[in-house]
Amino acid sequence: VEPDAITLNTLLEAAGRANVFEQAIRVFEDMKSRGLTPKERSFRVLLGACGVAGNLVSAFLIFSELKRSGACLNTAYNALLQACGHANDIEAALSVFEDMKRDGIELDADAYSALLSITSSADFLTMEKARERLSSVNLPADPVESSENSELHVSDDSKTHLLRVFMLFMEMKNSGLQPDRVAYNSLMHACASAGDSKRAVKVLASMRSQGIDPDVVSYTSLMRACCVEGNLDRAFDVLQALQNDGLVASNLTYVTLIGGCLRAGDVERALELLETIELDFTHLLPLYQVVVEHSCSSGNIFEAVDILKRMQSAGVRPNPELLSQVALIAREQGLHEISNKLFYVANIKKPENNSERNELHV
């Protein structure tokens, strides 16, 4: 039985959503060979898969076919813009943004949100390469005078990056569009990168005033802003606020806060936080690993071993890879006894005493 258009569209969308790019392309080519045109939704899913795979050449070719199919141009361009976002290619996104304006496409909230998301995530050097393009999409040369950015002062690279994101956000608002949670979270992300917690708090308040509840991403960005500027107490306050709002912290939330503790040189506070987190073994292990690797990178093997012991006491058994990493650094420092025992626990070498195999006795 030959598959019909409905079956192939379903296969195409399933492969696209699973980000199985090559399989999605094969289904797409099969449909073309049968003279079948994918549904508009299938095209959008396929474009997303191209972006996740980093294959923007295919994305632009598929976009051309989507346009020829008679799809709504707003929908087609937005899908391509989101594919650029998946690929983290800001220059390609800005190129699409320019094309939309040149073709007279009325930019909607989805288009601005997509561009804000990728712009806020781009590093400063990438943004500098794209600076001329940013100016060509009619971003103002100076901050728009408004309550959103009237106090924003640029003093370094990250602040300049933050300024550009705010200008794009203001262009969206000045176009009469209502920013959504994605747009606001993009601002929060930029604030976090700049370590501007005061600005992040104002963005959070602005979200609420527009009837948009902050989510875990919003709070995590605010937490990161506090950590970047070295305000660890305030970062812990943000965690409490997140929980008071009935939200559940993500692994990224905890990694952010643990990273703030380590940046401040407060390993003990990071460990105390870990001992209060109610997560299963598979989620706790990578969090402990961040702390152990920090101690290793500082050359503090004795601290790393102590953390391994505390992990075990908390019911989180270090995996062989982590034990081996500490063991190798111990060996480099001439701490052969510690190194050998760690290798034994990792079951890489057979211990003379079996009691040493599964517990740390360093």
Coordinates of C-alpha atoms in Angstrom, one line a residue:
V1 CA 0.0 0.0 0.0
E2 CA 1.4 3.3 -1.1
P3 CA 1.6 6.0 1.7
D4 CA -0.7 8.9 1.2
A5 CA -0.2 12.6 1.9
I6 CA -1.6 12.3 5.4
T7 CA 0.7 9.5 6.3
L8 CA 3.8 11.2 4.9
N9 CA 3.0 14.5 6.5
T10 CA 2.6 12.7 9.8
L11 CA 6.0 11.0 9.3
L12 CA 7.6 14.3 8.3
E13 CA 6.3 16.1 11.4
A14 CA 7.3 13.2 13.7
A15 CA 10.9 13.2 12.4
G16 CA 11.1 17.0 12.5
R17 CA 9.8 17.2 16.1
A18 CA 12.3 14.5 17.1
N19 CA 15.0 16.6 15.4
V20 CA 16.0 13.6 13.2
F21 CA 17.0 15.9 10.4
E22 CA 18.2 13.3 7.8
Q23 CA 15.0 11.2 8.2
A24 CA 12.8 14.3 7.9
I25 CA 14.6 15.3 4.7
R26 CA 14.2 11.8 3.3
V27 CA 10.4 12.0 3.9
F28 CA 10.4 15.5 2.4
E29 CA 12.2 14.3 -0.8
D30 CA 9.9 11.3 -1.0
M31 CA 6.8 13.5 -0.9
K32 CA 8.3 15.7 -3.7
S33 CA 9.0 12.7 -5.9
R34 CA 5.4 11.6 -5.5
G35 CA 4.2 15.1 -6.4
L36 CA 2.8 15.8 -2.9
T37 CA 3.2 19.1 -1.2
P38 CA 3.8 19.0 2.6
K39 CA 1.3 20.9 4.8
E40 CA 2.3 24.3 6.0
R41 CA 2.7 23.0 9.5
S42 CA 5.0 20.2 8.2
F43 CA 7.2 22.8 6.5
R44 CA 7.5 24.7 9.7
V45 CA 8.5 21.6 11.7
L46 CA 11.1 20.7 9.0
L47 CA 12.6 24.2 9.1
G48 CA 12.9 23.8 12.9
A49 CA 14.7 20.5 12.4
C50 CA 17.1 22.1 9.9
G51 CA 17.9 24.8 12.5
V52 CA 18.6 22.3 15.3
A53 CA 20.9 20.4 12.9
G54 CA 22.7 23.6 12.1
N55 CA 21.9 23.1 8.4
L56 CA 20.7 26.6 7.4
V57 CA 21.5 25.9 3.7
S58 CA 18.7 23.3 3.6
A59 CA 16.5 25.6 5.7
F60 CA 16.7 28.4 3.2
L61 CA 16.0 26.0 0.3
I62 CA 13.0 24.6 2.1
F63 CA 11.9 28.2 2.9
S64 CA 11.9 28.9 -0.9
E65 CA 9.7 26.0 -1.5
L66 CA 7.4 27.0 1.3
K67 CA 7.0 30.4 -0.3
R68 CA 6.2 28.9 -3.7
S69 CA 3.6 26.7 -2.0
G70 CA 1.5 29.8 -1.4
A71 CA 2.0 29.8 2.4
C72 CA 1.4 32.9 4.4
L73 CA 4.6 34.9 4.1
N74 CA 4.5 35.9 7.8
T75 CA 4.3 32.2 8.8
A76 CA 7.1 31.3 6.3
Y77 CA 9.5 34.0 7.4
N78 CA 8.8 33.4 11.1
A79 CA 9.6 29.7 10.7
L80 CA 12.9 30.6 9.0
L81 CA 13.7 33.1 11.7
Q82 CA 13.1 30.5 14.3
A83 CA 15.3 28.0 12.4
C84 CA 18.1 30.6 12.5
G85 CA 17.5 30.8 16.3
H86 CA 17.8 27.1 16.7
A87 CA 21.1 27.3 14.8
N88 CA 22.3 30.2 17.0
D89 CA 23.1 32.1 13.8
I90 CA 22.4 35.8 14.6
E91 CA 23.7 37.1 11.2
A92 CA 21.4 34.7 9.3
A93 CA 18.5 35.8 11.6
L94 CA 19.2 39.5 10.9
S95 CA 19.4 38.8 7.2
V96 CA 16.0 37.2 7.4
F97 CA 14.8 40.2 9.4
E98 CA 16.0 42.6 6.7
D99 CA 14.3 40.5 4.0
M100 CA 11.0 40.7 5.9
K101 CA 11.2 44.5 6.1
R102 CA 12.3 44.8 2.4
D103 CA 9.4 42.5 1.3
G104 CA 7.0 44.7 3.2
I105 CA 6.1 41.9 5.7
E106 CA 4.4 43.2 8.7
L107 CA 6.5 42.1 11.6
D108 CA 4.5 40.4 14.3
A109 CA 5.2 39.5 17.9
D110 CA 6.5 36.0 17.0
A111 CA 9.2 37.6 14.7
Y112 CA 10.4 40.0 17.3
S113 CA 10.4 37.4 20.0
A114 CA 12.5 35.1 17.9
L115 CA 15.0 37.7 17.1
L116 CA 15.1 38.9 20.7
S117 CA 15.8 35.4 21.8
I118 CA 18.7 34.8 19.5
T119 CA 20.1 38.3 20.0
S120 CA 20.1 38.0 23.8
S121 CA 21.9 34.7 23.6
A122 CA 24.6 35.8 21.2
D123 CA 28.0 36.6 22.7
F124 CA 29.4 40.1 22.3
L125 CA 31.9 39.4 19.5
T126 CA 29.1 37.9 17.4
M127 CA 27.0 40.9 18.1
E128 CA 29.8 43.2 17.1
K129 CA 30.1 41.4 13.8
A130 CA 26.4 42.0 13.3
R131 CA 26.4 45.6 14.4
E132 CA 26.0 47.1 10.9
R133 CA 23.1 44.8 10.2
L134 CA 21.5 45.8 13.5
S135 CA 21.6 49.4 12.4
S136 CA 20.1 48.5 9.1
V137 CA 17.0 47.1 10.6
N138 CA 16.1 50.6 11.9
L139 CA 17.2 50.2 15.5
P140 CA 17.6 53.6 17.1
A141 CA 21.2 54.9 17.5
D142 CA 20.5 55.9 21.1
P143 CA 18.2 54.3 23.7
V144 CA 14.6 55.2 23.3
E145 CA 13.5 57.5 26.1
S146 CA 11.1 55.5 28.1
S147 CA 10.6 54.0 31.6
E148 CA 12.0 50.8 30.2
N149 CA 15.5 52.1 29.4
S150 CA 16.0 55.7 30.5
E151 CA 18.4 54.6 33.3
L152 CA 20.4 52.2 31.2
H153 CA 24.0 53.3 31.0
V154 CA 26.6 51.5 28.9
S155 CA 30.0 51.0 30.5
D156 CA 31.4 47.8 29.0
D157 CA 30.9 45.2 26.3
S158 CA 28.2 43.3 28.1
K159 CA 26.3 46.5 28.8
T160 CA 26.5 47.4 25.1
H161 CA 25.1 44.0 24.2
L162 CA 22.3 44.6 26.8
L163 CA 21.6 48.0 25.2
R164 CA 21.1 46.5 21.8
V165 CA 18.7 44.0 23.1
F166 CA 16.7 46.7 24.9
M167 CA 16.6 48.8 21.7
L168 CA 15.2 45.9 19.7
F169 CA 12.6 45.3 22.5
M170 CA 11.6 48.9 22.3
E171 CA 11.2 48.8 18.6
M172 CA 8.8 45.9 19.1
K173 CA 6.8 47.9 21.6
N174 CA 6.8 51.1 19.5
S175 CA 5.4 49.0 16.7
G176 CA 2.3 48.5 18.8
L177 CA 3.1 44.8 19.6
Q178 CA 2.7 43.3 23.0
P179 CA 5.9 41.5 24.1
D180 CA 5.3 37.9 25.3
R181 CA 7.1 35.9 27.9
V182 CA 9.8 34.9 25.3
A183 CA 10.5 38.5 24.7
Y184 CA 10.7 39.4 28.3
N185 CA 12.8 36.4 29.1
S186 CA 15.2 37.5 26.4
L187 CA 15.6 40.8 28.2
M188 CA 16.2 38.9 31.4
H189 CA 18.8 36.8 29.8
A190 CA 20.7 39.9 28.5
C191 CA 20.5 41.4 32.0
A192 CA 21.9 38.2 33.5
S193 CA 24.9 38.3 31.1
A194 CA 25.6 41.9 32.0
G195 CA 25.2 41.2 35.7
D196 CA 22.5 43.9 36.0
S197 CA 20.2 42.6 38.7
K198 CA 18.5 45.9 39.2
R199 CA 17.5 46.1 35.6
A200 CA 16.4 42.4 35.7
V201 CA 14.1 43.2 38.7
K202 CA 12.5 46.0 36.7
V203 CA 11.9 43.7 33.7
L204 CA 10.4 41.1 36.1
A205 CA 8.1 43.8 37.5
S206 CA 7.2 45.0 34.0
M207 CA 6.2 41.4 33.0
R208 CA 3.9 41.2 36.0
S209 CA 2.3 44.6 35.2
Q210 CA 1.5 43.2 31.7
G211 CA -0.2 40.2 33.2
I212 CA 2.7 37.8 32.3
D213 CA 3.7 35.6 35.2
P214 CA 7.5 35.0 35.4
D215 CA 8.5 31.3 34.9
V216 CA 11.5 29.3 36.0
V217 CA 13.6 30.8 33.1
S218 CA 12.8 34.3 34.3
Y219 CA 13.8 33.6 37.8
T220 CA 17.0 31.7 36.8
S221 CA 18.1 34.7 34.7
L222 CA 17.5 37.0 37.6
M223 CA 19.5 34.6 39.8
R224 CA 22.3 34.6 37.3
A225 CA 22.4 38.4 37.2
C226 CA 22.8 38.4 41.0
C227 CA 25.6 35.8 40.8
V228 CA 27.5 37.6 38.1
E229 CA 27.5 40.8 40.1
G230 CA 28.6 38.8 43.2
N231 CA 25.4 39.3 45.3
L232 CA 25.1 35.7 46.5
D233 CA 22.6 36.4 49.3
R234 CA 20.2 38.0 46.8
A235 CA 20.6 35.0 44.5
F236 CA 19.4 32.7 47.3
D237 CA 16.5 35.1 47.9
V238 CA 15.5 34.7 44.2
L239 CA 15.5 30.9 44.7
Q240 CA 13.1 31.4 47.7
A241 CA 10.9 33.7 45.6
L242 CA 10.8 31.1 42.8
Q243 CA 9.6 28.5 45.3
N244 CA 7.1 30.8 46.9
D245 CA 5.5 31.3 43.5
G246 CA 4.9 27.6 43.4
L247 CA 7.6 26.9 40.7
V248 CA 10.0 24.0 40.7
A249 CA 13.7 24.9 40.2
S250 CA 15.3 23.3 37.2
N251 CA 18.8 21.8 37.1
L252 CA 19.9 24.9 35.3
T253 CA 18.6 27.0 38.2
Y254 CA 20.7 24.9 40.6
V255 CA 23.8 25.0 38.4
T256 CA 23.5 28.8 38.2
L257 CA 23.3 29.1 42.0
I258 CA 26.1 26.6 42.6
G259 CA 28.2 28.4 40.0
G260 CA 27.6 31.7 41.9
C261 CA 28.8 30.0 45.1
L262 CA 31.9 28.7 43.5
R263 CA 32.6 32.1 41.8
A264 CA 32.4 33.7 45.2
G265 CA 34.8 31.0 46.6
D266 CA 32.1 29.6 48.9
V267 CA 32.3 25.9 48.3
E268 CA 30.7 25.1 51.6
R269 CA 27.6 27.0 50.8
A270 CA 27.3 25.2 47.5
L271 CA 27.5 21.8 49.3
E272 CA 24.9 22.9 51.9
L273 CA 22.6 23.8 49.0
L274 CA 23.2 20.4 47.4
E275 CA 22.3 18.7 50.7
T276 CA 18.9 20.4 50.8
I277 CA 17.9 19.7 47.2
E278 CA 15.2 17.0 46.8
L279 CA 16.2 15.5 43.5
D280 CA 17.0 11.9 42.5
F281 CA 20.5 10.5 42.0
T282 CA 20.6 11.1 38.3
H283 CA 19.9 14.8 38.7
L284 CA 22.1 15.3 41.8
L285 CA 25.2 13.6 40.4
P286 CA 26.0 16.3 37.7
L287 CA 25.4 19.1 40.3
Y288 CA 28.0 17.5 42.7
Q289 CA 30.3 17.0 39.7
V290 CA 30.3 20.8 39.1
V291 CA 31.7 21.3 42.6
V292 CA 34.2 18.5 42.4
E293 CA 35.5 19.7 39.1
H294 CA 35.9 23.2 40.5
S295 CA 38.1 21.9 43.3
C296 CA 40.1 19.9 40.8
S297 CA 40.6 22.9 38.6
S298 CA 41.9 24.8 41.6
G299 CA 44.3 22.0 42.3
N300 CA 42.7 21.3 45.7
I301 CA 42.6 17.5 45.7
F302 CA 41.9 17.1 49.4
E303 CA 38.9 19.3 49.1
A304 CA 37.7 17.3 46.0
V305 CA 38.1 14.0 48.0
D306 CA 36.2 15.5 50.9
I307 CA 33.3 16.4 48.5
L308 CA 33.4 12.9 47.1
K309 CA 32.9 11.6 50.7
R310 CA 30.0 14.0 51.3
M311 CA 28.4 12.8 48.1
Q312 CA 28.6 9.2 49.2
S313 CA 27.2 10.2 52.7
A314 CA 24.3 11.9 50.9
G315 CA 23.5 8.7 48.9
V316 CA 25.0 10.0 45.7
R317 CA 27.7 7.6 44.5
P318 CA 30.4 9.1 42.4
N319 CA 30.7 7.5 39.0
P320 CA 33.9 6.0 37.8
E321 CA 34.6 8.9 35.4
L322 CA 34.5 11.4 38.1
L323 CA 36.6 9.3 40.5
S324 CA 39.2 8.8 37.7
Q325 CA 39.3 12.5 37.0
V326 CA 40.2 13.2 40.6
A327 CA 42.6 10.3 40.7
L328 CA 44.6 11.5 37.7
I329 CA 45.0 15.0 39.1
A330 CA 46.1 13.4 42.4
R331 CA 48.7 11.4 40.5
E332 CA 50.0 14.5 38.7
Q333 CA 50.5 16.1 42.2
G334 CA 52.5 13.1 43.4
L335 CA 49.7 12.0 45.7
H336 CA 50.0 8.4 44.7
E337 CA 48.3 6.8 47.7
I338 CA 45.1 8.9 47.2
S339 CA 45.3 8.3 43.4
N340 CA 45.5 4.5 43.8
K341 CA 42.7 4.3 46.3
L342 CA 40.4 6.4 44.0
F343 CA 41.2 4.1 41.1
Y344 CA 40.3 1.1 43.3
V345 CA 37.0 2.6 44.2
A346 CA 36.3 3.3 40.5
N347 CA 37.0 -0.4 39.9
I348 CA 39.6 0.4 37.4
K349 CA 42.2 -1.7 39.3
K350 CA 41.5 -4.7 41.4
P351 CA 42.2 -3.8 45.1
E352 CA 44.1 -6.0 47.3
N353 CA 41.5 -5.5 50.0
N354 CA 37.9 -5.9 48.7
S355 CA 36.6 -3.6 51.4
E356 CA 38.3 -0.7 49.7
R357 CA 36.4 -1.2 46.5
N358 CA 33.1 0.5 47.1
E359 CA 33.8 3.1 49.7
L360 CA 36.1 6.0 50.0
H361 CA 38.8 5.6 52.7
V362 CA 41.2 8.3 51.7

